Short mmCIF file of C-alpha atoms in Angstrom, two decimals:
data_model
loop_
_atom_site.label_atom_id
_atom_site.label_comp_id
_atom_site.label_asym_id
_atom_site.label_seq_id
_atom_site.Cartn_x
_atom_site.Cartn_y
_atom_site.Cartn_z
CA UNK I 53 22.49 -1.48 -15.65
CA UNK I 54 20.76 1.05 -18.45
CA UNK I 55 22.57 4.15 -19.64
CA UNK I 56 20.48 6.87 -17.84
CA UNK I 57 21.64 8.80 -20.79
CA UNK I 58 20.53 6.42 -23.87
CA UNK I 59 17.62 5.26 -22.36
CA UNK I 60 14.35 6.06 -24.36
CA UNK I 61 11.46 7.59 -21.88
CA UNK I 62 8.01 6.80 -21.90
CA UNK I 63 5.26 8.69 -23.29
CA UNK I 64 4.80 9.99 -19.80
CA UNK I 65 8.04 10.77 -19.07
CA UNK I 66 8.61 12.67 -22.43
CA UNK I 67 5.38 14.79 -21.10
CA UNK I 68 6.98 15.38 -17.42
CA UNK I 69 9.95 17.03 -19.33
CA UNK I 70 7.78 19.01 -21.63
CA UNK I 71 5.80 20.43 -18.46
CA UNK I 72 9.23 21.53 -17.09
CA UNK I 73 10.88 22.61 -20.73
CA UNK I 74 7.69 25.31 -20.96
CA UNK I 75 9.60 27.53 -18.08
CA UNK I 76 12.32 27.78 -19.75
CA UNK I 77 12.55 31.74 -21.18
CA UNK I 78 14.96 31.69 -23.72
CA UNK I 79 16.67 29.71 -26.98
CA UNK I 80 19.77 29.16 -24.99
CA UNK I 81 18.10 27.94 -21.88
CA UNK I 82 16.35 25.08 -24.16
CA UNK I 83 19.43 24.85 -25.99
CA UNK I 84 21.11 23.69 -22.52
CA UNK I 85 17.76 21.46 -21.32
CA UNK I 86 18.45 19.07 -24.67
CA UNK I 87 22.18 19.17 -23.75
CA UNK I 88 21.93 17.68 -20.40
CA UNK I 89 21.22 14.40 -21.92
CA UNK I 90 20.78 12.50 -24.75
CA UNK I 91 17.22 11.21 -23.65
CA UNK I 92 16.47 14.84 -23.44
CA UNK I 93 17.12 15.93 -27.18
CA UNK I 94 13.41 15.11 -28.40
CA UNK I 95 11.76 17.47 -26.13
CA UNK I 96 11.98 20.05 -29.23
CA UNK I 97 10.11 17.79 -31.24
CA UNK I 98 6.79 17.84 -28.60
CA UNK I 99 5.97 21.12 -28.54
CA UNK I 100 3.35 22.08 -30.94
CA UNK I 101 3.72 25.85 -29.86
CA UNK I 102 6.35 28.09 -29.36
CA UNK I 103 6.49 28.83 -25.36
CA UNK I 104 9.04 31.35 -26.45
CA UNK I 105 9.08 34.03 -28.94
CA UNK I 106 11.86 32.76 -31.29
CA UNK I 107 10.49 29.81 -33.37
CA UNK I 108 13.48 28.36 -34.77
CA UNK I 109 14.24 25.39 -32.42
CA UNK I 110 10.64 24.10 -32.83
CA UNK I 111 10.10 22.21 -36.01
CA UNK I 112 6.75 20.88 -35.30
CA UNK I 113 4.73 23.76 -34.74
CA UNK I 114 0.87 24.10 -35.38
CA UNK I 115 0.32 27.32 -33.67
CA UNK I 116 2.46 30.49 -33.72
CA UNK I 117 2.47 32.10 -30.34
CA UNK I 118 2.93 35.82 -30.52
CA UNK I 119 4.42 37.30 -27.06
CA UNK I 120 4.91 40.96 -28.04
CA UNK I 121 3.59 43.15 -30.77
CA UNK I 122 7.09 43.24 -32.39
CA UNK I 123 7.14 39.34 -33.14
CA UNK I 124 6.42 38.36 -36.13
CA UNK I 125 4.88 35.38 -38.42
CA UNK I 126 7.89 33.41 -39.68
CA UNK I 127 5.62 30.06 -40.07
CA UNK I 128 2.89 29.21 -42.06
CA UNK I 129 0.96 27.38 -38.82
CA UNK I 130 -2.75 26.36 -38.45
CA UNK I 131 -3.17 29.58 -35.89
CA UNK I 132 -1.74 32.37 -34.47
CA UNK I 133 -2.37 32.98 -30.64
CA UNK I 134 -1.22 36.75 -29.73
CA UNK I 135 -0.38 36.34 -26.38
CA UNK I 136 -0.31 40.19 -25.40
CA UNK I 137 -2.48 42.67 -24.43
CA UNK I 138 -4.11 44.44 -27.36
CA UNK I 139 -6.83 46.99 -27.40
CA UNK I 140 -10.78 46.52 -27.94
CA UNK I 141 -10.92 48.19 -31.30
CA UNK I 142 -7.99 45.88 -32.56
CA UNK I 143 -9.84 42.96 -31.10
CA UNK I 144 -12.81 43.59 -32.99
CA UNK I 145 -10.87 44.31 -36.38
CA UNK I 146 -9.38 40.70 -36.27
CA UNK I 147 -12.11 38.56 -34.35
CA UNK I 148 -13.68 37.75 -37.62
CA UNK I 149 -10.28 35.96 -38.32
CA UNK I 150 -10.67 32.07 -37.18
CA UNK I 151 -6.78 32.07 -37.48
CA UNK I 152 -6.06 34.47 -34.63
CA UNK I 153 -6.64 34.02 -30.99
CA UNK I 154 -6.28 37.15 -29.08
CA UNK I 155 -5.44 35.77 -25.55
CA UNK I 156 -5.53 39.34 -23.38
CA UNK I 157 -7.84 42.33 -24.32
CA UNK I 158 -7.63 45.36 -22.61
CA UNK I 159 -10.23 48.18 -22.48
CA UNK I 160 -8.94 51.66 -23.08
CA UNK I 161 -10.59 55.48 -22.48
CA UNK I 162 -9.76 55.62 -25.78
CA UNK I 163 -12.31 52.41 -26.83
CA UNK I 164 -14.57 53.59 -24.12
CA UNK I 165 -15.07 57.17 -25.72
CA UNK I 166 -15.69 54.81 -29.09
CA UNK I 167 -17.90 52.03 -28.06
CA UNK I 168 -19.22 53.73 -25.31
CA UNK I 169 -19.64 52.35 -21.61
CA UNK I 170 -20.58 48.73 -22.23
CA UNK I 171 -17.27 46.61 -21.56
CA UNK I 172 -17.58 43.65 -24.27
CA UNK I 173 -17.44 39.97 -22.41
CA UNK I 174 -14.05 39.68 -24.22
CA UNK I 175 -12.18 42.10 -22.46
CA UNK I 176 -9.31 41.15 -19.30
CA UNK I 177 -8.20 43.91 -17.95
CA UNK I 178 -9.92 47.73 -17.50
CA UNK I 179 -6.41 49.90 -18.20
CA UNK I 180 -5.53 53.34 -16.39
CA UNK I 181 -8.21 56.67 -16.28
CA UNK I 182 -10.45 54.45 -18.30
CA UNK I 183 -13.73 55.81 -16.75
CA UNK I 184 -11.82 58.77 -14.96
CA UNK I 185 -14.51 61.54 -14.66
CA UNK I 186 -17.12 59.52 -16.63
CA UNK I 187 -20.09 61.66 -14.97
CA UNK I 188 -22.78 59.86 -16.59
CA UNK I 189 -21.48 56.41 -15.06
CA UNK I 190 -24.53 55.34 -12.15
CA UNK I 191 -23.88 51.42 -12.05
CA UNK I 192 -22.05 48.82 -13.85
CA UNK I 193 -20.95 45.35 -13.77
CA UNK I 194 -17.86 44.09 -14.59
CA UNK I 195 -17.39 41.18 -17.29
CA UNK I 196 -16.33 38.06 -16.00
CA UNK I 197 -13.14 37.70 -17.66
CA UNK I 198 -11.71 41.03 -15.91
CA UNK I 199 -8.77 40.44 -13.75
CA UNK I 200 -7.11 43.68 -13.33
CA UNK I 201 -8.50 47.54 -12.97
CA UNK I 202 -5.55 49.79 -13.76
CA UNK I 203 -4.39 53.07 -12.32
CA UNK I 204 -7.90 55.63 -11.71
CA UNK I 205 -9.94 53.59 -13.87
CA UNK I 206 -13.19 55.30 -12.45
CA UNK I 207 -11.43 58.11 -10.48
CA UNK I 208 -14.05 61.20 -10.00
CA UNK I 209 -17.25 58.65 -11.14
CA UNK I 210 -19.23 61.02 -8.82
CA UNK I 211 -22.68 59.31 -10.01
CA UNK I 212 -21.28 55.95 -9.30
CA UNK I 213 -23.34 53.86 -6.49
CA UNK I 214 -22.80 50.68 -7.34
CA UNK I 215 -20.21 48.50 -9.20
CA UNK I 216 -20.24 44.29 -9.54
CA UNK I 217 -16.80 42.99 -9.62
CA UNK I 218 -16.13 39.79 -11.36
CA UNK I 219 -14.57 36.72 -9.08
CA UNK I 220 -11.72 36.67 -11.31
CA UNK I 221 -11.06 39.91 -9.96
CA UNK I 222 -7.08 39.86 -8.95
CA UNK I 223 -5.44 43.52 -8.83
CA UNK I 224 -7.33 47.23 -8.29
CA UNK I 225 -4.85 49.89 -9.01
CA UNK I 226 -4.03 52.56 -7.24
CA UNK I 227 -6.62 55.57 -7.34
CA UNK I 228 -8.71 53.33 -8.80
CA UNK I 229 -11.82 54.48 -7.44
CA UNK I 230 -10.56 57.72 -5.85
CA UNK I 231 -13.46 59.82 -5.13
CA UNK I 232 -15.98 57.81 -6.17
CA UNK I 233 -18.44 59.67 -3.43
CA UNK I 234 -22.04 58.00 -3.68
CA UNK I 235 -20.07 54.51 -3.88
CA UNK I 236 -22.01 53.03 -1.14
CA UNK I 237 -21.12 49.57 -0.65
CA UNK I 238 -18.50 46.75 -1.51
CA UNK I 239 -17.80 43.41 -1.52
CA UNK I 240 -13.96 42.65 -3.12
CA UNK I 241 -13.99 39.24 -4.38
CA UNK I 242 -11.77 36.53 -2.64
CA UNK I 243 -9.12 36.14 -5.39
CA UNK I 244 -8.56 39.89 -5.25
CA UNK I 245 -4.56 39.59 -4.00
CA UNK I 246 -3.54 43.96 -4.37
CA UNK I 247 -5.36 46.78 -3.96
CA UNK I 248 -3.23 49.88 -4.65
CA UNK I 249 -2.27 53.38 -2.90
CA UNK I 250 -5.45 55.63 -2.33
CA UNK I 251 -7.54 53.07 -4.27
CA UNK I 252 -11.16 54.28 -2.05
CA UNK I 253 -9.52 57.73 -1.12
CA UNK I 254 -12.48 59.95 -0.20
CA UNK I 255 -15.20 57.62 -1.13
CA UNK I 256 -17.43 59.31 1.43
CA UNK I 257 -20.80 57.13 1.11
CA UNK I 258 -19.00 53.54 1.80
CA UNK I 259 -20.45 52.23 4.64
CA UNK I 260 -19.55 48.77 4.44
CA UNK I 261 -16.78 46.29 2.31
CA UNK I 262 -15.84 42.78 2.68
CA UNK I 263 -11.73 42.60 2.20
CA UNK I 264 -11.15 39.13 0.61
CA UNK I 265 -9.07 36.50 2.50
CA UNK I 266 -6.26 36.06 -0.20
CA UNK I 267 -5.33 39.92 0.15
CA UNK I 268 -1.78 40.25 0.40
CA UNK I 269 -1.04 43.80 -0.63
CA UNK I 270 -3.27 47.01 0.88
CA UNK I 271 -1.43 50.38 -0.42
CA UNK I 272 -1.39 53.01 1.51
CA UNK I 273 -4.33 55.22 2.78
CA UNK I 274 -6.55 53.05 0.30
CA UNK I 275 -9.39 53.69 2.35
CA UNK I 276 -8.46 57.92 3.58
CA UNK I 277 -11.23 60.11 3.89
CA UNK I 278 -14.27 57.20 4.18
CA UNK I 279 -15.59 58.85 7.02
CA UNK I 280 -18.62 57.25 6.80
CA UNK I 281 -17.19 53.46 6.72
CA UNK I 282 -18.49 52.13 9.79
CA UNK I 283 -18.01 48.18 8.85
CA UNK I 284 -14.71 45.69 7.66
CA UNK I 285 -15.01 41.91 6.98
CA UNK I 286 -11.49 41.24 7.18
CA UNK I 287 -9.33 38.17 8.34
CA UNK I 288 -7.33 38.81 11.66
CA UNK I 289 -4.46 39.65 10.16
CA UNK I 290 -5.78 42.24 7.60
CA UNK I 291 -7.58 43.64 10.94
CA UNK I 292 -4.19 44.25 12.61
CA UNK I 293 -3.47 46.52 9.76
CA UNK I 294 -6.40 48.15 9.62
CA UNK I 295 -5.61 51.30 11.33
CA UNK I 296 -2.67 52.38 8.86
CA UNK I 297 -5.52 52.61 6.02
CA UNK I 298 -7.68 54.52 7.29
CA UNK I 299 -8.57 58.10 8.31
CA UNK I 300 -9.28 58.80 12.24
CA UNK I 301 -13.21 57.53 12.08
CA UNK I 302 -14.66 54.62 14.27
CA UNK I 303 -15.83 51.44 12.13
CA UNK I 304 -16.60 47.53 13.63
CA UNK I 305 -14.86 44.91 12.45
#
């Protein structure tokens, strides 16, 4: 019978532990994977990337991965992958860098007031009071990258009729488009999985939204004060709900 413990794994094998080794968050949780076996003590040697911040038990690396802005280059690697979010303007002073790939770019009311209300194609995520009180905003669409709208990102948008969300659309924070009042009409895309507290408080000209099937979490009063919502497209369950997130008003479903 083989030692389960010598034996030497197949290329496919090797990859099935490398899969399972990328969980793994720390040095001394990969210290313990190689130590379970001796058939296990090569995993190191596959990764090409650091799936942790430390790089010291990875000897074979081609790219640096950079998980938070305090990690630092302590390889001389091919490229360097920053893996957190940084902001527009920082994007743009390293993109001309073919050595850095900036995973996660965020869009700030700080790069808004600078590059004004164009969101560049790059950009993931649309962070808190971004567009809060941006009078002048009438319509926009949302880059397809976009995954999360943060905390009143177009609170008080009073102009604002008509916004295109991107499918890859997951989160819409709370207050996110409280007040919004000549919003008229919305369809949330299907991957859309949390919309926060208040998000559509008062938005008094929605008369219609479509409330994606993968929704699992509706904050509170998300939809108080749209007394003029008179239609849902909701699944059963959502519909149940439906009552606890609104204002007194009559609406179909």
């Amino acid at each position: 019978m083989m030692d389960v413990e010598n034996k030497i794994l197949s290329k496919e094998e090797m990859e099935v532990l490398t899969s399972i080794a990328r969980y793994l968050k720390s040095e001394q949780d990969f210290i313990n994977f190689v130590m379970v076996c001796k058939s296990h003590q090569n995993v190191l040697d596959c990764f090409f990337f650091n799936p942790i911040s430390s790089t010291r038990l990875f000897l074979n690396l081609q790219e640096q991965w950079l998980y938070y802005p305090w990690d630092c280059v302590t390889r001389k690697v091919k490229k360097i992958v920053l893996n957190y979010p940084i902001t527009t303007k920082d994007y743009n002073s390293l993109k001309g860098n073919r050595n850095i790939i900036c995973k996660q770019v965020k869009f700030t009311k700080k790069d808004r007031e600078n590059l004004g209300n164009k969101i560049p194609s790059i950009v993931n995520s649309i962070e808190e009071k971004c567009f809060e009180q941006c009078t002048d905003l009438e319509q926009i669409t949302l880059p397809g990258r976009i995954t999360s709208l943060g905390y009143s990102s177009f609170r008080d948008c009073v102009k604002l009729s008509y916004i295109e969300l991107p499918d890859n659309l997951i989160s819409i924070g709370s207050c996110c488009f409280d007040h919004c009042i000549n919003l008229k009409s919305l369809t949330i895309p299907n991957n859309v999985n949390y919309i926060g507290d208040n998000a559509f408080f008062c938005c008094n000209s929605l008369t219609s939204i479509y409330l994606p099937t993968h929704l699992t979490s509706l904050g509170k009063s998300c939809f108080f004060g749209c007394n003029n919502l008179k239609t849902i497209y909701a699944s059963e369950e959502i519909c149940m709900r439906l009552p606890y997130y609104f204002s007194s008003s009559s609406f179909a479903i």
